[in-house]
mmCIF file of C-alpha atoms and ligand atoms in Angstrom:
data_model
loop_
_atom_site.group_PDB
_atom_site.id
_atom_site.type_symbol
_atom_site.label_atom_id
_atom_site.label_comp_id
_atom_site.label_asym_id
_atom_site.label_seq_id
_atom_site.Cartn_x
_atom_site.Cartn_y
_atom_site.Cartn_z
ATOM 1 C CA MET W 1 128.849 165.975 111.129
ATOM 2 C CA GLN W 2 129.492 165.243 107.505
ATOM 3 C CA THR W 3 129.232 161.623 106.287
ATOM 4 C CA VAL W 4 131.350 160.683 103.279
ATOM 5 C CA HIS W 5 131.877 157.408 101.466
ATOM 6 C CA THR W 6 134.701 157.861 98.979
ATOM 7 C CA ILE W 7 138.343 158.747 99.586
ATOM 8 C CA ALA W 8 137.963 161.797 97.325
ATOM 9 C CA GLU W 9 134.998 163.060 99.378
ATOM 10 C CA LEU W 10 136.954 162.462 102.576
ATOM 11 C CA ARG W 11 139.967 164.419 101.338
ATOM 12 C CA HIS W 12 137.697 167.261 100.261
ATOM 13 C CA ALA W 13 135.990 167.319 103.675
ATOM 14 C CA LEU W 14 139.412 167.464 105.365
ATOM 15 C CA ARG W 15 141.003 169.942 102.950
ATOM 16 C CA HIS W 16 141.485 172.629 105.617
ATOM 17 C CA ALA W 17 142.613 170.288 108.411
ATOM 18 C CA GLU W 18 146.320 170.346 109.282
ATOM 19 C CA ARG W 19 146.164 167.751 112.016
ATOM 20 C CA PRO W 20 143.225 165.348 111.695
ATOM 21 C CA ALA W 21 142.474 163.218 114.743
ATOM 22 C CA PHE W 22 141.246 159.816 113.617
ATOM 23 C CA VAL W 23 139.360 156.939 115.247
ATOM 24 C CA PRO W 24 139.052 153.861 113.010
ATOM 25 C CA THR W 25 136.206 151.473 113.912
ATOM 26 C CA MET W 26 134.181 148.614 112.507
ATOM 27 C CA GLY W 27 130.965 150.222 113.753
ATOM 28 C CA ASN W 28 128.372 148.890 116.214
ATOM 29 C CA LEU W 29 129.613 151.663 118.432
ATOM 30 C CA HIS W 30 129.534 151.490 122.217
ATOM 31 C CA ALA W 31 130.812 153.730 124.998
ATOM 32 C CA GLY W 32 134.359 152.460 124.425
ATOM 33 C CA HIS W 33 134.403 153.824 120.867
ATOM 34 C CA LEU W 34 132.861 157.114 121.975
ATOM 35 C CA ALA W 35 135.580 157.460 124.624
ATOM 36 C CA LEU W 36 138.144 157.180 121.800
ATOM 37 C CA VAL W 37 136.359 160.001 119.974
ATOM 38 C CA ALA W 38 136.345 162.105 123.159
ATOM 39 C CA GLN W 39 140.090 161.520 123.529
ATOM 40 C CA ALA W 40 140.713 162.332 119.866
ATOM 41 C CA ARG W 41 138.790 165.619 119.729
ATOM 42 C CA PRO W 42 141.239 167.894 121.556
ATOM 43 C CA LEU W 43 144.233 166.248 119.850
ATOM 44 C CA GLY W 44 143.557 167.547 116.346
ATOM 45 C CA ASP W 45 141.812 170.261 114.371
ATOM 46 C CA ALA W 46 139.229 167.928 112.782
ATOM 47 C CA THR W 47 137.881 164.707 114.276
ATOM 48 C CA VAL W 48 137.319 161.835 111.859
ATOM 49 C CA ALA W 49 135.882 158.397 112.574
ATOM 50 C CA SER W 50 135.621 155.550 110.102
ATOM 51 C CA ILE W 51 133.195 152.669 109.999
ATOM 52 C CA PHE W 52 134.284 149.762 107.850
ATOM 53 C CA VAL W 53 133.909 146.052 108.543
ATOM 54 C CA ASN W 54 137.148 144.856 107.042
ATOM 55 C CA ARG W 55 136.768 141.508 105.328
ATOM 56 C CA LEU W 56 140.561 141.083 105.149
ATOM 57 C CA GLN W 57 140.895 140.604 108.908
ATOM 58 C CA PHE W 58 138.342 137.798 109.205
ATOM 59 C CA LEU W 59 139.103 134.123 108.636
ATOM 60 C CA PRO W 60 136.614 132.257 106.449
ATOM 61 C CA HIS W 61 134.866 130.627 109.445
ATOM 62 C CA GLU W 62 134.664 133.874 111.443
ATOM 63 C CA ASP W 63 131.817 136.345 111.895
ATOM 64 C CA PHE W 64 132.329 138.733 108.957
ATOM 65 C CA ASP W 65 128.777 138.186 107.642
ATOM 66 C CA SER W 66 127.080 138.340 111.028
ATOM 67 C CA TYR W 67 129.225 141.170 112.458
ATOM 68 C CA PRO W 68 126.652 143.699 113.765
ATOM 69 C CA ARG W 69 126.060 146.553 111.331
ATOM 70 C CA THR W 70 124.150 149.418 112.975
ATOM 71 C CA PHE W 71 125.038 152.316 110.719
ATOM 72 C CA THR W 72 122.188 154.747 111.450
ATOM 73 C CA ALA W 73 122.567 154.426 115.209
ATOM 74 C CA ASP W 74 126.364 154.714 114.901
ATOM 75 C CA GLN W 75 126.056 157.862 112.821
ATOM 76 C CA ALA W 76 123.824 159.494 115.458
ATOM 77 C CA LYS W 77 126.214 158.525 118.251
ATOM 78 C CA LEU W 78 129.222 159.973 116.428
ATOM 79 C CA ALA W 79 127.391 163.221 115.662
ATOM 80 C CA ALA W 80 126.380 163.540 119.325
ATOM 81 C CA ALA W 81 129.985 162.816 120.378
ATOM 82 C CA GLY W 82 131.223 165.807 118.372
ATOM 83 C CA CYS W 83 132.823 163.945 115.478
ATOM 84 C CA ASP W 84 133.274 166.236 112.457
ATOM 85 C CA VAL W 85 133.553 163.714 109.623
ATOM 86 C CA LEU W 86 132.378 160.115 109.355
ATOM 87 C CA PHE W 87 134.176 158.123 106.664
ATOM 88 C CA ALA W 88 132.042 155.110 105.798
ATOM 89 C CA PRO W 89 133.529 153.558 102.672
ATOM 90 C CA ARG W 90 131.698 150.817 100.829
ATOM 91 C CA GLU W 91 133.764 147.769 100.084
ATOM 92 C CA ALA W 92 134.293 148.953 96.496
ATOM 93 C CA ASP W 93 135.581 152.314 97.758
ATOM 94 C CA LEU W 94 138.346 150.763 99.826
ATOM 95 C CA TYR W 95 138.937 147.592 97.817
ATOM 96 C CA PRO W 96 138.043 148.510 94.201
ATOM 97 C CA GLU W 97 140.133 145.547 93.106
ATOM 98 C CA PRO W 98 141.322 142.486 95.025
ATOM 99 C CA GLN W 99 143.843 143.683 97.615
ATOM 100 C CA THR W 100 146.877 141.695 96.510
ATOM 101 C CA PHE W 101 149.405 144.202 97.913
ATOM 102 C CA LYS W 102 149.329 143.829 101.677
ATOM 103 C CA VAL W 103 151.096 145.237 104.713
ATOM 104 C CA GLN W 104 152.892 142.394 106.452
ATOM 105 C CA PRO W 105 153.676 143.186 110.096
ATOM 106 C CA ASP W 106 156.731 141.707 111.775
ATOM 107 C CA PRO W 107 155.910 138.007 112.331
ATOM 108 C CA ALA W 108 157.837 138.138 115.625
ATOM 109 C CA LEU W 109 154.938 140.212 116.919
ATOM 110 C CA ALA W 110 152.063 139.397 114.583
ATOM 111 C CA ASP W 111 152.291 135.606 114.719
ATOM 112 C CA LEU W 112 151.983 135.439 118.525
ATOM 113 C CA LEU W 113 148.810 135.198 120.610
ATOM 114 C CA GLU W 114 145.994 136.592 118.414
ATOM 115 C CA GLY W 115 148.083 135.898 115.334
ATOM 116 C CA GLU W 116 148.548 132.273 116.328
ATOM 117 C CA PHE W 117 144.814 131.700 116.698
ATOM 118 C CA ARG W 118 143.741 134.044 113.889
ATOM 119 C CA PRO W 119 146.436 133.592 111.207
ATOM 120 C CA GLY W 120 146.629 136.576 108.872
ATOM 121 C CA PHE W 121 144.555 138.745 111.214
ATOM 122 C CA PHE W 122 147.217 141.396 111.692
ATOM 123 C CA THR W 123 148.059 141.509 107.995
ATOM 124 C CA GLY W 124 144.386 142.288 107.400
ATOM 125 C CA VAL W 125 144.388 144.916 110.139
ATOM 126 C CA ALA W 126 147.670 146.544 109.085
ATOM 127 C CA THR W 127 146.589 146.636 105.443
ATOM 128 C CA VAL W 128 143.258 148.337 106.101
ATOM 129 C CA VAL W 129 144.723 150.698 108.694
ATOM 130 C CA MET W 130 147.418 151.733 106.225
ATOM 131 C CA LYS W 131 144.740 152.406 103.589
ATOM 132 C CA LEU W 132 142.614 154.350 106.080
ATOM 133 C CA PHE W 133 145.677 156.330 107.210
ATOM 134 C CA MET W 134 146.501 157.226 103.604
ATOM 135 C CA ALA W 135 142.890 158.271 103.011
ATOM 136 C CA VAL W 136 142.766 160.499 106.109
ATOM 137 C CA PHE W 137 146.330 161.776 106.447
ATOM 138 C CA ALA W 138 147.883 161.966 102.963
ATOM 139 C CA GLY W 139 149.271 165.460 102.443
ATOM 140 C CA LYS W 140 148.915 166.428 106.101
ATOM 141 C CA PRO W 141 152.023 167.526 108.019
ATOM 142 C CA GLN W 142 151.039 165.437 111.039
ATOM 143 C CA GLY W 143 148.037 163.543 112.361
ATOM 144 C CA VAL W 144 146.944 161.528 115.348
ATOM 145 C CA ALA W 145 144.992 158.277 115.612
ATOM 146 C CA VAL W 146 143.463 156.783 118.741
ATOM 147 C CA PHE W 147 143.171 153.039 119.406
ATOM 148 C CA GLY W 148 141.781 151.159 122.402
ATOM 149 C CA LYS W 149 144.070 149.112 124.602
ATOM 150 C CA LYS W 150 141.603 146.223 124.727
ATOM 151 C CA ASP W 151 143.182 145.180 121.433
ATOM 152 C CA TYR W 152 146.591 145.397 123.057
ATOM 153 C CA GLN W 153 148.530 143.510 120.410
ATOM 154 C CA GLN W 154 146.774 145.429 117.623
ATOM 155 C CA LEU W 155 147.922 148.697 119.211
ATOM 156 C CA MET W 156 151.499 147.378 119.248
ATOM 157 C CA VAL W 157 151.257 146.342 115.593
ATOM 158 C CA ILE W 158 149.979 149.811 114.644
ATOM 159 C CA ARG W 159 152.725 151.508 116.638
ATOM 160 C CA GLY W 160 155.300 149.358 114.812
ATOM 161 C CA LEU W 161 153.716 150.153 111.434
ATOM 162 C CA VAL W 162 153.858 153.892 112.049
ATOM 163 C CA ARG W 163 157.391 153.790 113.464
ATOM 164 C CA GLN W 164 158.947 151.591 110.792
ATOM 165 C CA LEU W 165 157.230 153.277 107.858
ATOM 166 C CA ALA W 166 157.950 156.710 109.389
ATOM 167 C CA LEU W 167 154.334 157.819 109.015
ATOM 168 C CA PRO W 168 153.706 161.346 110.354
ATOM 169 C CA ILE W 169 151.024 160.082 112.727
ATOM 170 C CA ASP W 170 151.016 160.061 116.531
ATOM 171 C CA ILE W 171 149.361 156.974 117.970
ATOM 172 C CA ALA W 172 147.463 157.384 121.230
ATOM 173 C CA GLY W 173 146.241 154.431 123.289
ATOM 174 C CA HIS W 174 143.063 154.571 125.340
ATOM 175 C CA ASP W 175 142.532 152.496 128.480
ATOM 176 C CA THR W 176 139.923 149.791 128.103
ATOM 177 C CA GLU W 177 136.422 150.966 128.929
ATOM 178 C CA ARG W 178 134.560 148.479 131.126
ATOM 179 C CA ALA W 179 130.975 147.833 132.177
ATOM 180 C CA ALA W 180 130.197 148.482 135.851
ATOM 181 C CA ASP W 181 130.969 144.833 136.688
ATOM 182 C CA GLY W 182 134.361 144.932 134.952
ATOM 183 C CA LEU W 183 133.670 143.278 131.593
ATOM 184 C CA ALA W 184 135.587 145.033 128.804
ATOM 185 C CA LEU W 185 133.215 146.743 126.367
ATOM 186 C CA SER W 186 133.189 145.017 122.987
ATOM 187 C CA SER W 187 130.850 144.866 120.029
ATOM 188 C CA ARG W 188 130.994 141.077 120.322
ATOM 189 C CA ASN W 189 129.452 141.237 123.829
ATOM 190 C CA GLY W 190 126.195 141.677 121.946
ATOM 191 C CA TYR W 191 126.409 138.028 120.859
ATOM 192 C CA LEU W 192 126.206 136.823 124.492
ATOM 193 C CA SER W 193 123.003 135.394 125.988
ATOM 194 C CA GLU W 194 121.989 136.718 129.407
ATOM 195 C CA ALA W 195 123.610 133.743 131.146
ATOM 196 C CA GLU W 196 126.763 134.081 129.040
ATOM 197 C CA ARG W 197 126.936 137.801 129.789
ATOM 198 C CA ALA W 198 126.995 137.014 133.512
ATOM 199 C CA GLU W 199 129.649 134.321 132.973
ATOM 200 C CA ALA W 200 131.778 136.563 130.720
ATOM 201 C CA LEU W 201 133.055 138.387 133.777
ATOM 202 C CA GLN W 202 135.137 135.316 134.560
ATOM 203 C CA LEU W 203 137.644 136.307 131.859
ATOM 204 C CA PRO W 204 138.771 139.590 133.500
ATOM 205 C CA LEU W 205 138.595 137.851 136.880
ATOM 206 C CA ALA W 206 140.876 135.053 135.658
ATOM 207 C CA LEU W 207 143.323 137.644 134.318
ATOM 208 C CA ARG W 208 143.293 139.455 137.635
ATOM 209 C CA VAL W 209 144.065 136.222 139.514
ATOM 210 C CA LEU W 210 146.788 135.309 137.018
ATOM 211 C CA ALA W 211 148.327 138.776 137.357
ATOM 212 C CA ARG W 212 148.242 138.558 141.153
ATOM 213 C CA ASP W 213 149.813 135.075 141.153
ATOM 214 C CA ALA W 214 152.468 136.150 138.642
ATOM 215 C CA LEU W 215 153.495 139.070 140.833
ATOM 216 C CA ALA W 216 153.621 136.800 143.872
ATOM 217 C CA ALA W 217 155.964 134.511 141.899
ATOM 218 C CA ALA W 218 158.016 137.377 140.460
ATOM 219 C CA HIS W 219 161.243 136.063 142.014
ATOM 220 C CA ALA W 220 161.036 132.929 139.818
ATOM 221 C CA LEU W 221 158.596 133.970 137.102
ATOM 222 C CA PRO W 222 160.099 132.169 134.073
ATOM 223 C CA GLU W 223 159.963 128.833 135.943
ATOM 224 C CA ARG W 224 156.633 129.329 137.717
ATOM 225 C CA LEU W 225 154.600 131.041 135.008
ATOM 226 C CA PRO W 226 153.716 128.041 132.787
ATOM 227 C CA ALA W 227 151.936 126.300 135.696
ATOM 228 C CA LEU W 228 150.076 129.489 136.642
ATOM 229 C CA GLU W 229 148.929 129.990 133.048
ATOM 230 C CA ALA W 230 147.839 126.360 132.748
ATOM 231 C CA ALA W 231 145.844 126.646 135.996
ATOM 232 C CA ALA W 232 144.110 129.812 134.750
ATOM 233 C CA MET W 233 143.176 128.105 131.469
ATOM 234 C CA GLN W 234 141.945 124.983 133.283
ATOM 235 C CA GLN W 235 139.756 127.029 135.595
ATOM 236 C CA LEU W 236 138.018 128.709 132.687
ATOM 237 C CA ALA W 237 137.751 125.404 130.803
ATOM 238 C CA ALA W 238 136.116 123.808 133.851
ATOM 239 C CA ARG W 239 133.386 126.476 133.639
ATOM 240 C CA GLY W 240 132.680 125.595 130.013
ATOM 241 C CA TRP W 241 134.965 128.070 128.247
ATOM 242 C CA GLN W 242 137.344 127.176 125.433
ATOM 243 C CA PRO W 243 140.423 129.269 126.220
ATOM 244 C CA ASP W 244 142.899 130.036 123.432
ATOM 245 C CA TYR W 245 145.445 131.569 125.792
ATOM 246 C CA LEU W 246 145.784 133.155 129.203
ATOM 247 C CA THR W 247 149.299 134.361 129.584
ATOM 248 C CA VAL W 248 151.632 136.938 131.081
ATOM 249 C CA ARG W 249 153.984 138.629 128.639
ATOM 250 C CA ARG W 250 156.385 141.515 128.523
ATOM 251 C CA ARG W 251 154.728 144.758 127.487
ATOM 252 C CA ALA W 252 157.714 145.631 125.305
ATOM 253 C CA ASP W 253 157.512 142.710 122.849
ATOM 254 C CA LEU W 254 154.798 140.319 124.092
ATOM 255 C CA LEU W 255 157.417 137.608 124.654
ATOM 256 C CA PRO W 256 157.462 135.515 127.843
ATOM 257 C CA PRO W 257 159.032 137.329 130.794
ATOM 258 C CA GLN W 258 162.679 136.851 131.581
ATOM 259 C CA ARG W 259 164.279 136.970 134.998
ATOM 260 C CA GLY W 260 164.071 140.502 136.345
ATOM 261 C CA ASP W 261 160.918 141.447 134.398
ATOM 262 C CA GLY W 262 158.436 142.519 137.044
ATOM 263 C CA GLN W 263 155.729 144.998 137.887
ATOM 264 C CA GLY W 264 155.398 147.787 135.338
ATOM 265 C CA ALA W 265 156.864 145.660 132.555
ATOM 266 C CA LEU W 266 154.203 142.974 132.193
ATOM 267 C CA VAL W 267 150.725 142.457 130.802
ATOM 268 C CA ALA W 268 148.297 139.580 131.317
ATOM 269 C CA LEU W 269 146.406 138.751 128.126
ATOM 270 C CA GLY W 270 143.590 136.332 127.481
ATOM 271 C CA ALA W 271 141.361 135.096 124.703
ATOM 272 C CA ALA W 272 138.659 132.511 125.202
ATOM 273 C CA ARG W 273 135.476 131.352 123.565
ATOM 274 C CA LEU W 274 132.237 131.320 125.530
ATOM 275 C CA GLY W 275 129.591 129.468 123.536
ATOM 276 C CA GLY W 276 129.924 130.925 120.050
ATOM 277 C CA THR W 277 131.564 134.179 121.155
ATOM 278 C CA ARG W 278 135.307 134.769 121.303
ATOM 279 C CA LEU W 279 136.267 137.384 123.895
ATOM 280 C CA ILE W 280 139.655 138.984 124.537
ATOM 281 C CA ASP W 281 140.915 141.118 127.385
ATOM 282 C CA ASN W 282 144.140 142.184 129.060
ATOM 283 C CA LEU W 283 145.444 143.778 132.204
ATOM 284 C CA GLU W 284 148.697 145.703 132.529
ATOM 285 C CA ILE W 285 150.620 144.561 135.573
HETATM 286 O O1 PAF D 301 139.875 147.503 116.167
HETATM 287 C C1 PAF D 301 139.109 147.538 115.167
HETATM 288 O O2 PAF D 301 137.915 147.851 115.257
HETATM 289 C C2 PAF D 301 139.664 147.152 113.811
HETATM 290 O O3 PAF D 301 140.621 146.145 113.924
HETATM 291 C C3 PAF D 301 140.199 148.342 113.020
HETATM 292 C C4 PAF D 301 141.393 148.980 113.713
HETATM 293 C C5 PAF D 301 139.111 149.382 112.832
HETATM 294 C C6 PAF D 301 140.679 147.886 111.627
HETATM 295 O O4 PAF D 301 139.649 147.300 110.913
#
């Protein structure tokens, strides 16, 4: 595996590739990231991963400075996973000047849920993903990029970006990888104490209960859902969590379900803080 830092080096490394397969990451790689690489490999003729902790997608009080940076271990994991090129730009390589031109995703999608609790988050994500896409794919007839479904709304934002800007990139989603007990794999799980790690399972459990109750109330979902969501949030709060949202939305646009929206069209999504760690998860219904 070749490791490169600048966009010029990356383009040189990919000069013979006609269909790069790309996995963007912020590093601190776990089995979920490596599953994205495994999915990407047969989809293209060169597999590229990036590691870049993107300052633009963190709010000032968030964990940009403390976000785990484990470059040497990540590099070894990517090489063992069969990645061909690791693009690891320094901040000055990707943002040589203040990034005043930004990619603004549709507020109808980007201001909901994660966007409500992390204002500007999806602008930061869309901007860096656009820059990474240009670095990897410029001049290529077609490419493919793989994103995890744990960041469900992020995947929708990226799909919208590619569709509306007519980028020649296929976007593939990968089902959330989970620990044996069901907790979604996340770099931020590393922040949890042993007791918090055991408690963290309550988030996917709460989503499962909410999904079950929503299906049971499918005949009158728009009327019944607010009480079900409030109960799910209260149950987590009673265990010491600070929930931002636990909700059931339509998969198509992440808006609240309308009459007739039922199984196959819905997704339960949650975000909640446990101690100092904010966890997110979702479950397609
Ligand atoms: O999902 C992530 O790790 C990040 O949001 C991404 C897509 C690499 C952009 O920084």
